[in-house]
Amino acid sequence: MSVSVRPAGTAEAPPPAKGGAPRRGWRSRLARLDVKASPYLFISPFYLVFILFGLFPLLYTLWVSLHEWGLASGTREWAGLENFRYLLTDGDFWHATVNTIGIFVVATVPQLLIALFVANALARRMRASTLFRIGMVAPLVTSTAAVAIVFTQMFDRDFGMINWALDLVGLDAIDWQASRYWSWLAIAVMVDWRWTGYNALIYLAAMQAIPRDLYEAAAIDGASRARQFWRITVPLLQPTIIFTVIIATIGGLQLFTEPVLFGAGGGITNRMDGGSLGQFQTITMYMYDNAFTDDRYGYGATVAWALFLLIIVFSLLNFLFVRRTGGTR
């Protein structure tokens, strides 16, 4: 005979409910699965869209670049790396590359510097500041075609406003489309007018996140506004500056619409030629000309992959340059 001994005043624990332990185990496993799997489910739509519209076209373009591929002719012949070998010795491609990099440098450097100073001015207390901030995005809602038409007329050789202004100060008229470097400058002005306000608003948003205590302490120490800008604002804007530099690099090296419409306004027969001597033909224009005008779709895909690699290289170089000059790690 067994005797159960337990302290006085304690009640006997009720028996576990039928199926209670398995149910609690199932719920705990479901909770752990929810914690581990939910983040992947939330971000999966982006990666599914990226695979469908980004990764697949990229890999398919690589596959096409390995062929002698014609859309109109229906040619589908394996070429291996022959298109890439020809690209390395293609003088027209390197000519377009120099044009692209030249326009990119002439447009991007002033664009980001002007945007930085404009944002600094808008960050100060001023009347109708909201109106000026809204006005900065006006170029973005303007049609690119309309912008190109207006600026093409402004840079017209015979009746353009720019040459008219040069004549007023006694300078000779410039044939903007005939000269390689002047055409770069004209296209860069078009690009800067459209995107400077966009970058200025990004800088302005980042500036407003900087604690005001830093500026007050610097002012008490006798730092001028210019010194505060270079010693406080610019260093703290390094992540934002890196972002705008990379975005501007991607957009600048893919420049297409502005030079195409700039050439169309000058009466050039083939808009993709970028002038009679290709003086402002960019890589994207050269790619389009080969793929769709000359029916060399395989070689056009090769140019597209070369542009993709060029963007990666320049983005990394600009990223390292901004980090090094800014002193960040």
mmCIF file of C-alpha atoms in Angstrom:
data_model
loop_
_atom_site.group_PDB
_atom_site.id
_atom_site.type_symbol
_atom_site.label_atom_id
_atom_site.label_comp_id
_atom_site.label_asym_id
_atom_site.label_seq_id
_atom_site.Cartn_x
_atom_site.Cartn_y
_atom_site.Cartn_z
ATOM 1 C CA MET A 1 0.000 0.000 0.000
ATOM 2 C CA SER A 2 1.530 3.304 -1.102
ATOM 3 C CA VAL A 3 0.906 6.548 0.740
ATOM 4 C CA SER A 4 1.106 9.874 -1.058
ATOM 5 C CA VAL A 5 2.851 12.531 1.009
ATOM 6 C CA ARG A 6 2.532 16.206 0.086
ATOM 7 C CA PRO A 7 2.694 19.441 2.098
ATOM 8 C CA ALA A 8 -0.445 20.597 3.794
ATOM 9 C CA GLY A 9 -2.494 23.197 2.031
ATOM 10 C CA THR A 10 -1.440 22.195 -1.445
ATOM 11 C CA ALA A 11 -3.928 20.944 -3.946
ATOM 12 C CA GLU A 12 -3.305 18.065 -6.216
ATOM 13 C CA ALA A 13 -2.439 19.224 -9.751
ATOM 14 C CA PRO A 14 -5.197 18.451 -12.246
ATOM 15 C CA PRO A 15 -4.360 15.936 -14.925
ATOM 16 C CA PRO A 16 -3.182 17.457 -18.245
ATOM 17 C CA ALA A 17 -5.866 18.027 -20.810
ATOM 18 C CA LYS A 18 -6.082 15.477 -23.502
ATOM 19 C CA GLY A 19 -3.836 16.545 -26.402
ATOM 20 C CA GLY A 20 -2.502 19.604 -24.498
ATOM 21 C CA ALA A 21 1.199 18.845 -24.781
ATOM 22 C CA PRO A 22 1.158 18.150 -28.546
ATOM 23 C CA ARG A 23 -0.886 21.324 -29.099
ATOM 24 C CA ARG A 24 1.591 23.478 -27.188
ATOM 25 C CA GLY A 25 4.457 21.913 -29.147
ATOM 26 C CA TRP A 26 2.713 22.597 -32.450
ATOM 27 C CA ARG A 27 2.136 26.233 -31.498
ATOM 28 C CA SER A 28 5.748 26.747 -30.439
ATOM 29 C CA ARG A 29 7.012 25.260 -33.697
ATOM 30 C CA LEU A 30 4.623 27.489 -35.635
ATOM 31 C CA ALA A 31 5.830 30.544 -33.693
ATOM 32 C CA ARG A 32 9.468 29.709 -34.415
ATOM 33 C CA LEU A 33 8.648 29.179 -38.084
ATOM 34 C CA ASP A 34 6.830 32.514 -38.164
ATOM 35 C CA VAL A 35 9.814 34.338 -36.678
ATOM 36 C CA LYS A 36 12.284 32.747 -39.101
ATOM 37 C CA ALA A 37 10.218 32.672 -42.298
ATOM 38 C CA SER A 38 8.199 35.910 -42.115
ATOM 39 C CA PRO A 39 11.068 38.254 -43.100
ATOM 40 C CA TYR A 40 11.760 36.174 -46.208
ATOM 41 C CA LEU A 41 8.084 36.153 -47.154
ATOM 42 C CA PHE A 42 7.860 39.929 -46.762
ATOM 43 C CA ILE A 43 10.854 40.619 -49.014
ATOM 44 C CA SER A 44 10.091 37.868 -51.525
ATOM 45 C CA PRO A 45 7.865 40.048 -53.801
ATOM 46 C CA PHE A 46 10.826 42.310 -54.562
ATOM 47 C CA TYR A 47 13.106 39.412 -55.457
ATOM 48 C CA LEU A 48 10.431 37.728 -57.542
ATOM 49 C CA VAL A 49 9.933 40.923 -59.537
ATOM 50 C CA PHE A 50 13.707 41.388 -59.783
ATOM 51 C CA ILE A 51 14.209 37.858 -61.105
ATOM 52 C CA LEU A 52 11.413 38.321 -63.632
ATOM 53 C CA PHE A 53 12.285 41.810 -64.893
ATOM 54 C CA GLY A 54 15.949 42.147 -63.916
ATOM 55 C CA LEU A 55 17.946 38.973 -63.625
ATOM 56 C CA PHE A 56 16.273 37.060 -66.450
ATOM 57 C CA PRO A 57 16.683 39.878 -69.053
ATOM 58 C CA LEU A 58 20.296 40.296 -67.917
ATOM 59 C CA LEU A 59 21.116 36.619 -68.403
ATOM 60 C CA TYR A 60 19.150 36.454 -71.632
ATOM 61 C CA THR A 61 21.095 39.449 -72.963
ATOM 62 C CA LEU A 62 24.313 37.610 -72.137
ATOM 63 C CA TRP A 63 23.045 34.578 -74.054
ATOM 64 C CA VAL A 64 22.163 36.745 -77.064
ATOM 65 C CA SER A 65 25.598 38.410 -76.957
ATOM 66 C CA LEU A 66 27.180 35.004 -77.579
ATOM 67 C CA HIS A 67 25.388 34.703 -80.934
ATOM 68 C CA GLU A 68 25.236 36.328 -84.318
ATOM 69 C CA TRP A 69 21.643 37.346 -83.748
ATOM 70 C CA GLY A 70 19.438 39.252 -86.175
ATOM 71 C CA LEU A 71 15.848 40.230 -85.523
ATOM 72 C CA ALA A 72 14.816 40.939 -89.099
ATOM 73 C CA SER A 73 16.953 38.273 -90.749
ATOM 74 C CA GLY A 74 16.186 35.585 -88.179
ATOM 75 C CA THR A 75 19.876 34.660 -87.829
ATOM 76 C CA ARG A 76 20.715 32.557 -84.757
ATOM 77 C CA GLU A 77 24.352 31.413 -85.038
ATOM 78 C CA TRP A 78 26.641 30.627 -82.124
ATOM 79 C CA ALA A 79 29.591 33.049 -82.009
ATOM 80 C CA GLY A 80 31.049 32.473 -78.556
ATOM 81 C CA LEU A 81 33.192 35.399 -77.433
ATOM 82 C CA GLU A 82 33.664 36.755 -80.943
ATOM 83 C CA ASN A 83 31.396 39.763 -80.312
ATOM 84 C CA PHE A 84 33.396 40.674 -77.196
ATOM 85 C CA ARG A 85 36.693 40.338 -79.093
ATOM 86 C CA TYR A 86 35.378 42.637 -81.802
ATOM 87 C CA LEU A 87 34.175 45.092 -79.162
ATOM 88 C CA LEU A 88 37.676 45.539 -77.784
ATOM 89 C CA THR A 89 38.930 46.675 -81.207
ATOM 90 C CA ASP A 90 35.814 48.612 -82.244
ATOM 91 C CA GLY A 91 36.850 52.241 -82.642
ATOM 92 C CA ASP A 92 33.243 53.445 -82.865
ATOM 93 C CA PHE A 93 32.433 51.881 -79.503
ATOM 94 C CA TRP A 94 35.395 53.545 -77.810
ATOM 95 C CA HIS A 95 34.486 56.831 -79.474
ATOM 96 C CA ALA A 96 30.988 56.551 -77.987
ATOM 97 C CA THR A 97 32.514 55.596 -74.627
ATOM 98 C CA VAL A 98 34.635 58.758 -74.559
ATOM 99 C CA ASN A 99 31.559 60.824 -75.427
ATOM 100 C CA THR A 100 29.540 59.181 -72.672
ATOM 101 C CA ILE A 101 32.193 59.672 -70.010
ATOM 102 C CA GLY A 102 32.826 63.237 -71.171
ATOM 103 C CA ILE A 103 29.167 64.238 -70.984
ATOM 104 C CA PHE A 104 28.859 62.404 -67.663
ATOM 105 C CA VAL A 105 31.739 64.339 -66.087
ATOM 106 C CA VAL A 106 30.678 67.714 -67.504
ATOM 107 C CA ALA A 107 27.090 67.188 -66.330
ATOM 108 C CA THR A 108 27.403 65.321 -63.025
ATOM 109 C CA VAL A 109 30.108 67.254 -61.179
ATOM 110 C CA PRO A 110 28.449 70.698 -61.508
ATOM 111 C CA GLN A 111 25.021 69.128 -60.972
ATOM 112 C CA LEU A 112 25.831 67.676 -57.559
ATOM 113 C CA LEU A 113 27.826 70.715 -56.409
ATOM 114 C CA ILE A 114 25.052 73.133 -57.375
ATOM 115 C CA ALA A 115 22.455 70.862 -55.761
ATOM 116 C CA LEU A 116 24.463 70.854 -52.520
ATOM 117 C CA PHE A 117 24.671 74.639 -52.350
ATOM 118 C CA VAL A 118 21.024 75.084 -53.339
ATOM 119 C CA ALA A 119 19.957 72.663 -50.614
ATOM 120 C CA ASN A 120 22.046 74.571 -48.084
ATOM 121 C CA ALA A 121 20.293 77.806 -49.087
ATOM 122 C CA LEU A 122 16.843 76.214 -48.873
ATOM 123 C CA ALA A 123 17.645 74.811 -45.424
ATOM 124 C CA ARG A 124 17.846 78.333 -43.991
ATOM 125 C CA ARG A 125 14.846 80.274 -42.790
ATOM 126 C CA MET A 126 13.451 82.269 -45.663
ATOM 127 C CA ARG A 127 10.111 83.547 -46.847
ATOM 128 C CA ALA A 128 8.058 81.313 -49.152
ATOM 129 C CA SER A 129 10.530 78.461 -48.620
ATOM 130 C CA THR A 130 7.853 75.875 -49.419
ATOM 131 C CA LEU A 131 7.188 77.555 -52.761
ATOM 132 C CA PHE A 132 10.862 77.440 -53.686
ATOM 133 C CA ARG A 133 11.146 73.798 -52.632
ATOM 134 C CA ILE A 134 8.167 72.839 -54.760
ATOM 135 C CA GLY A 135 9.668 74.766 -57.654
ATOM 136 C CA MET A 136 12.762 72.562 -57.510
ATOM 137 C CA VAL A 137 10.750 69.557 -58.723
ATOM 138 C CA ALA A 138 9.116 71.440 -61.614
ATOM 139 C CA PRO A 139 11.689 70.187 -64.166
ATOM 140 C CA LEU A 140 10.896 66.584 -63.194
ATOM 141 C CA VAL A 141 7.226 66.911 -64.164
ATOM 142 C CA THR A 142 8.133 68.519 -67.475
ATOM 143 C CA SER A 143 8.262 66.269 -70.515
ATOM 144 C CA THR A 144 11.809 65.350 -71.499
ATOM 145 C CA ALA A 145 10.894 65.867 -75.147
ATOM 146 C CA ALA A 146 9.632 69.375 -74.414
ATOM 147 C CA VAL A 147 12.781 70.183 -72.462
ATOM 148 C CA ALA A 148 14.992 68.923 -75.290
ATOM 149 C CA ILE A 149 13.060 70.896 -77.915
ATOM 150 C CA VAL A 150 13.316 74.130 -75.920
ATOM 151 C CA PHE A 151 17.026 73.727 -75.221
ATOM 152 C CA THR A 152 17.725 72.722 -78.815
ATOM 153 C CA GLN A 153 16.176 75.976 -79.946
ATOM 154 C CA MET A 154 18.175 77.878 -77.350
ATOM 155 C CA PHE A 155 21.414 76.349 -78.655
ATOM 156 C CA ASP A 156 20.540 76.808 -82.309
ATOM 157 C CA ARG A 157 23.457 78.088 -84.375
ATOM 158 C CA ASP A 158 21.613 80.799 -86.311
ATOM 159 C CA PHE A 159 18.656 81.891 -84.186
ATOM 160 C CA GLY A 160 19.401 80.498 -80.732
ATOM 161 C CA MET A 161 19.168 82.646 -77.618
ATOM 162 C CA ILE A 162 22.591 81.536 -76.371
ATOM 163 C CA ASN A 163 24.370 82.719 -79.526
ATOM 164 C CA TRP A 164 22.302 85.909 -79.433
ATOM 165 C CA ALA A 165 23.584 86.571 -75.904
ATOM 166 C CA LEU A 166 27.144 85.823 -77.007
ATOM 167 C CA ASP A 167 26.772 88.297 -79.852
ATOM 168 C CA LEU A 168 25.712 90.986 -77.376
ATOM 169 C CA VAL A 169 29.052 90.722 -75.588
ATOM 170 C CA GLY A 170 31.014 90.603 -78.830
ATOM 171 C CA LEU A 171 31.692 86.857 -79.012
ATOM 172 C CA ASP A 172 31.345 84.737 -82.134
ATOM 173 C CA ALA A 173 28.424 82.357 -82.544
ATOM 174 C CA ILE A 174 29.041 78.694 -81.686
ATOM 175 C CA ASP A 175 27.887 75.752 -83.769
ATOM 176 C CA TRP A 176 26.847 73.698 -80.777
ATOM 177 C CA GLN A 177 26.043 70.502 -82.669
ATOM 178 C CA ALA A 178 29.059 70.505 -84.975
ATOM 179 C CA SER A 179 31.647 70.774 -82.203
ATOM 180 C CA ARG A 180 32.286 67.765 -80.017
ATOM 181 C CA TYR A 181 33.000 69.579 -76.759
ATOM 182 C CA TRP A 182 30.394 72.306 -77.211
ATOM 183 C CA SER A 183 27.753 69.647 -77.856
ATOM 184 C CA TRP A 184 28.797 67.939 -74.613
ATOM 185 C CA LEU A 185 28.278 71.215 -72.780
ATOM 186 C CA ALA A 186 24.870 71.833 -74.349
ATOM 187 C CA ILE A 187 23.624 68.348 -73.442
ATOM 188 C CA ALA A 188 25.085 68.695 -69.935
ATOM 189 C CA VAL A 189 23.085 71.908 -69.428
ATOM 190 C CA MET A 190 19.911 70.048 -70.390
ATOM 191 C CA VAL A 191 20.683 67.247 -67.947
ATOM 192 C CA ASP A 192 21.617 69.612 -65.109
ATOM 193 C CA TRP A 193 18.460 71.705 -65.506
ATOM 194 C CA ARG A 194 16.362 68.565 -65.159
ATOM 195 C CA TRP A 195 18.089 66.780 -62.272
ATOM 196 C CA THR A 196 19.736 69.442 -60.086
ATOM 197 C CA GLY A 197 16.507 70.146 -58.194
ATOM 198 C CA TYR A 198 15.935 66.441 -57.588
ATOM 199 C CA ASN A 199 19.336 66.027 -55.939
ATOM 200 C CA ALA A 200 18.894 69.282 -54.024
ATOM 201 C CA LEU A 201 15.722 67.971 -52.389
ATOM 202 C CA ILE A 202 17.518 64.767 -51.384
ATOM 203 C CA TYR A 203 20.314 66.812 -49.793
ATOM 204 C CA LEU A 204 17.756 69.082 -48.123
ATOM 205 C CA ALA A 205 15.975 66.132 -46.511
ATOM 206 C CA ALA A 206 19.292 64.827 -45.181
ATOM 207 C CA MET A 207 20.270 68.283 -43.869
ATOM 208 C CA GLN A 208 17.068 68.593 -41.896
ATOM 209 C CA ALA A 209 17.943 65.377 -40.049
ATOM 210 C CA ILE A 210 21.190 66.871 -38.706
ATOM 211 C CA PRO A 211 20.783 67.932 -35.033
ATOM 212 C CA ARG A 212 20.607 71.703 -34.654
ATOM 213 C CA ASP A 213 22.641 71.470 -31.449
ATOM 214 C CA LEU A 214 25.765 70.904 -33.517
ATOM 215 C CA TYR A 215 25.295 74.202 -35.349
ATOM 216 C CA GLU A 216 24.480 76.065 -32.138
ATOM 217 C CA ALA A 217 27.598 74.750 -30.455
ATOM 218 C CA ALA A 218 29.710 75.670 -33.479
ATOM 219 C CA ALA A 219 28.206 79.172 -33.556
ATOM 220 C CA ILE A 220 29.037 79.643 -29.865
ATOM 221 C CA ASP A 221 32.626 78.636 -30.655
ATOM 222 C CA GLY A 222 32.709 81.335 -33.327
ATOM 223 C CA ALA A 223 32.441 79.182 -36.460
ATOM 224 C CA SER A 224 31.070 81.005 -39.486
ATOM 225 C CA ARG A 225 28.281 79.613 -41.638
ATOM 226 C CA ALA A 226 30.759 78.590 -44.312
ATOM 227 C CA ARG A 227 32.876 76.747 -41.751
ATOM 228 C CA GLN A 228 29.775 75.050 -40.323
ATOM 229 C CA PHE A 229 28.837 73.937 -43.821
ATOM 230 C CA TRP A 230 32.194 72.344 -44.594
ATOM 231 C CA ARG A 231 32.912 70.975 -41.107
ATOM 232 C CA ILE A 232 29.444 69.785 -40.043
ATOM 233 C CA THR A 233 27.022 69.587 -42.957
ATOM 234 C CA VAL A 234 29.205 68.007 -45.623
ATOM 235 C CA PRO A 235 30.785 65.298 -43.403
ATOM 236 C CA LEU A 236 27.377 64.245 -42.051
ATOM 237 C CA LEU A 237 25.975 64.125 -45.579
ATOM 238 C CA GLN A 238 28.514 61.553 -46.733
ATOM 239 C CA PRO A 239 26.025 58.634 -46.991
ATOM 240 C CA THR A 240 23.586 60.820 -48.931
ATOM 241 C CA ILE A 241 26.327 62.135 -51.205
ATOM 242 C CA ILE A 242 27.442 58.563 -51.944
ATOM 243 C CA PHE A 243 23.852 57.664 -52.833
ATOM 244 C CA THR A 244 23.426 60.616 -55.211
ATOM 245 C CA VAL A 245 26.828 59.999 -56.810
ATOM 246 C CA ILE A 246 25.962 56.366 -57.554
ATOM 247 C CA ILE A 247 22.491 57.244 -58.881
ATOM 248 C CA ALA A 248 23.961 60.037 -61.021
ATOM 249 C CA THR A 249 26.609 57.628 -62.320
ATOM 250 C CA ILE A 250 24.004 55.090 -63.378
ATOM 251 C CA GLY A 251 21.836 57.722 -65.053
ATOM 252 C CA GLY A 252 24.748 59.582 -66.639
ATOM 253 C CA LEU A 253 26.274 56.534 -68.279
ATOM 254 C CA GLN A 254 22.849 55.471 -69.587
ATOM 255 C CA LEU A 255 22.179 58.885 -71.146
ATOM 256 C CA PHE A 256 19.960 58.502 -74.195
ATOM 257 C CA THR A 257 16.956 60.807 -74.538
ATOM 258 C CA GLU A 258 18.685 64.186 -74.343
ATOM 259 C CA PRO A 259 21.376 63.568 -77.005
ATOM 260 C CA VAL A 260 18.866 61.835 -79.314
ATOM 261 C CA LEU A 261 16.449 64.775 -79.199
ATOM 262 C CA PHE A 262 19.333 67.241 -79.362
ATOM 263 C CA GLY A 263 20.395 65.674 -82.656
ATOM 264 C CA ALA A 264 16.823 65.518 -83.932
ATOM 265 C CA GLY A 265 16.388 69.232 -83.357
ATOM 266 C CA GLY A 266 19.354 69.904 -85.596
ATOM 267 C CA GLY A 267 17.860 68.055 -88.544
ATOM 268 C CA ILE A 268 20.213 65.068 -88.359
ATOM 269 C CA THR A 269 18.885 62.249 -90.545
ATOM 270 C CA ASN A 270 19.893 59.356 -88.282
ATOM 271 C CA ARG A 271 19.296 60.442 -84.732
ATOM 272 C CA MET A 272 21.443 57.634 -83.326
ATOM 273 C CA ASP A 273 24.580 58.813 -85.134
ATOM 274 C CA GLY A 274 25.053 61.664 -82.668
ATOM 275 C CA GLY A 275 26.110 64.141 -85.321
ATOM 276 C CA SER A 276 27.875 63.836 -88.648
ATOM 277 C CA LEU A 277 31.040 62.539 -86.937
ATOM 278 C CA GLY A 278 29.355 60.986 -83.902
ATOM 279 C CA GLN A 279 30.503 63.901 -81.781
ATOM 280 C CA PHE A 280 27.812 63.343 -79.115
ATOM 281 C CA GLN A 281 26.868 59.712 -79.709
ATOM 282 C CA THR A 282 26.587 57.873 -76.387
ATOM 283 C CA ILE A 283 26.945 54.150 -75.663
ATOM 284 C CA THR A 284 23.191 53.649 -75.453
ATOM 285 C CA MET A 285 22.737 55.344 -78.826
ATOM 286 C CA TYR A 286 25.461 53.141 -80.329
ATOM 287 C CA MET A 287 23.829 50.060 -78.820
ATOM 288 C CA TYR A 288 20.427 50.996 -80.260
ATOM 289 C CA ASP A 289 21.938 51.770 -83.659
ATOM 290 C CA ASN A 290 23.599 48.345 -83.883
ATOM 291 C CA ALA A 291 20.679 46.337 -82.512
ATOM 292 C CA PHE A 292 17.751 47.904 -84.368
ATOM 293 C CA THR A 293 19.129 49.988 -87.235
ATOM 294 C CA ASP A 294 21.821 47.573 -88.454
ATOM 295 C CA ASP A 295 20.009 44.410 -87.262
ATOM 296 C CA ARG A 296 23.035 43.298 -85.236
ATOM 297 C CA TYR A 297 21.103 42.324 -82.157
ATOM 298 C CA GLY A 298 23.849 40.075 -80.820
ATOM 299 C CA TYR A 299 26.451 42.812 -80.978
ATOM 300 C CA GLY A 300 23.981 45.278 -79.483
ATOM 301 C CA ALA A 301 23.595 42.894 -76.530
ATOM 302 C CA THR A 302 27.388 42.821 -76.234
ATOM 303 C CA VAL A 303 27.473 46.625 -76.042
ATOM 304 C CA ALA A 304 24.739 46.490 -73.395
ATOM 305 C CA TRP A 305 26.836 44.139 -71.268
ATOM 306 C CA ALA A 306 29.883 46.360 -71.712
ATOM 307 C CA LEU A 307 27.803 49.299 -70.480
ATOM 308 C CA PHE A 308 26.629 47.248 -67.512
ATOM 309 C CA LEU A 309 30.219 46.457 -66.504
ATOM 310 C CA LEU A 310 31.254 50.072 -67.077
ATOM 311 C CA ILE A 311 28.517 51.286 -64.724
ATOM 312 C CA ILE A 312 29.645 48.863 -62.024
ATOM 313 C CA VAL A 313 33.279 49.977 -62.333
ATOM 314 C CA PHE A 314 32.489 53.705 -62.254
ATOM 315 C CA SER A 315 30.020 53.299 -59.387
ATOM 316 C CA LEU A 316 32.667 51.521 -57.298
ATOM 317 C CA LEU A 317 35.316 54.109 -58.173
ATOM 318 C CA ASN A 318 33.017 56.995 -57.265
ATOM 319 C CA PHE A 319 31.988 55.246 -54.062
ATOM 320 C CA LEU A 320 35.612 54.770 -53.003
ATOM 321 C CA PHE A 321 36.507 58.333 -54.022
ATOM 322 C CA VAL A 322 33.707 59.900 -51.968
ATOM 323 C CA ARG A 323 34.531 57.743 -48.944
ATOM 324 C CA ARG A 324 38.222 58.571 -49.183
ATOM 325 C CA THR A 325 37.723 62.314 -49.607
ATOM 326 C CA GLY A 326 35.092 62.365 -46.862
ATOM 327 C CA GLY A 327 37.226 60.461 -44.432
ATOM 328 C CA THR A 328 34.545 57.853 -43.660
ATOM 329 C CA ARG A 329 35.169 54.154 -43.151
#
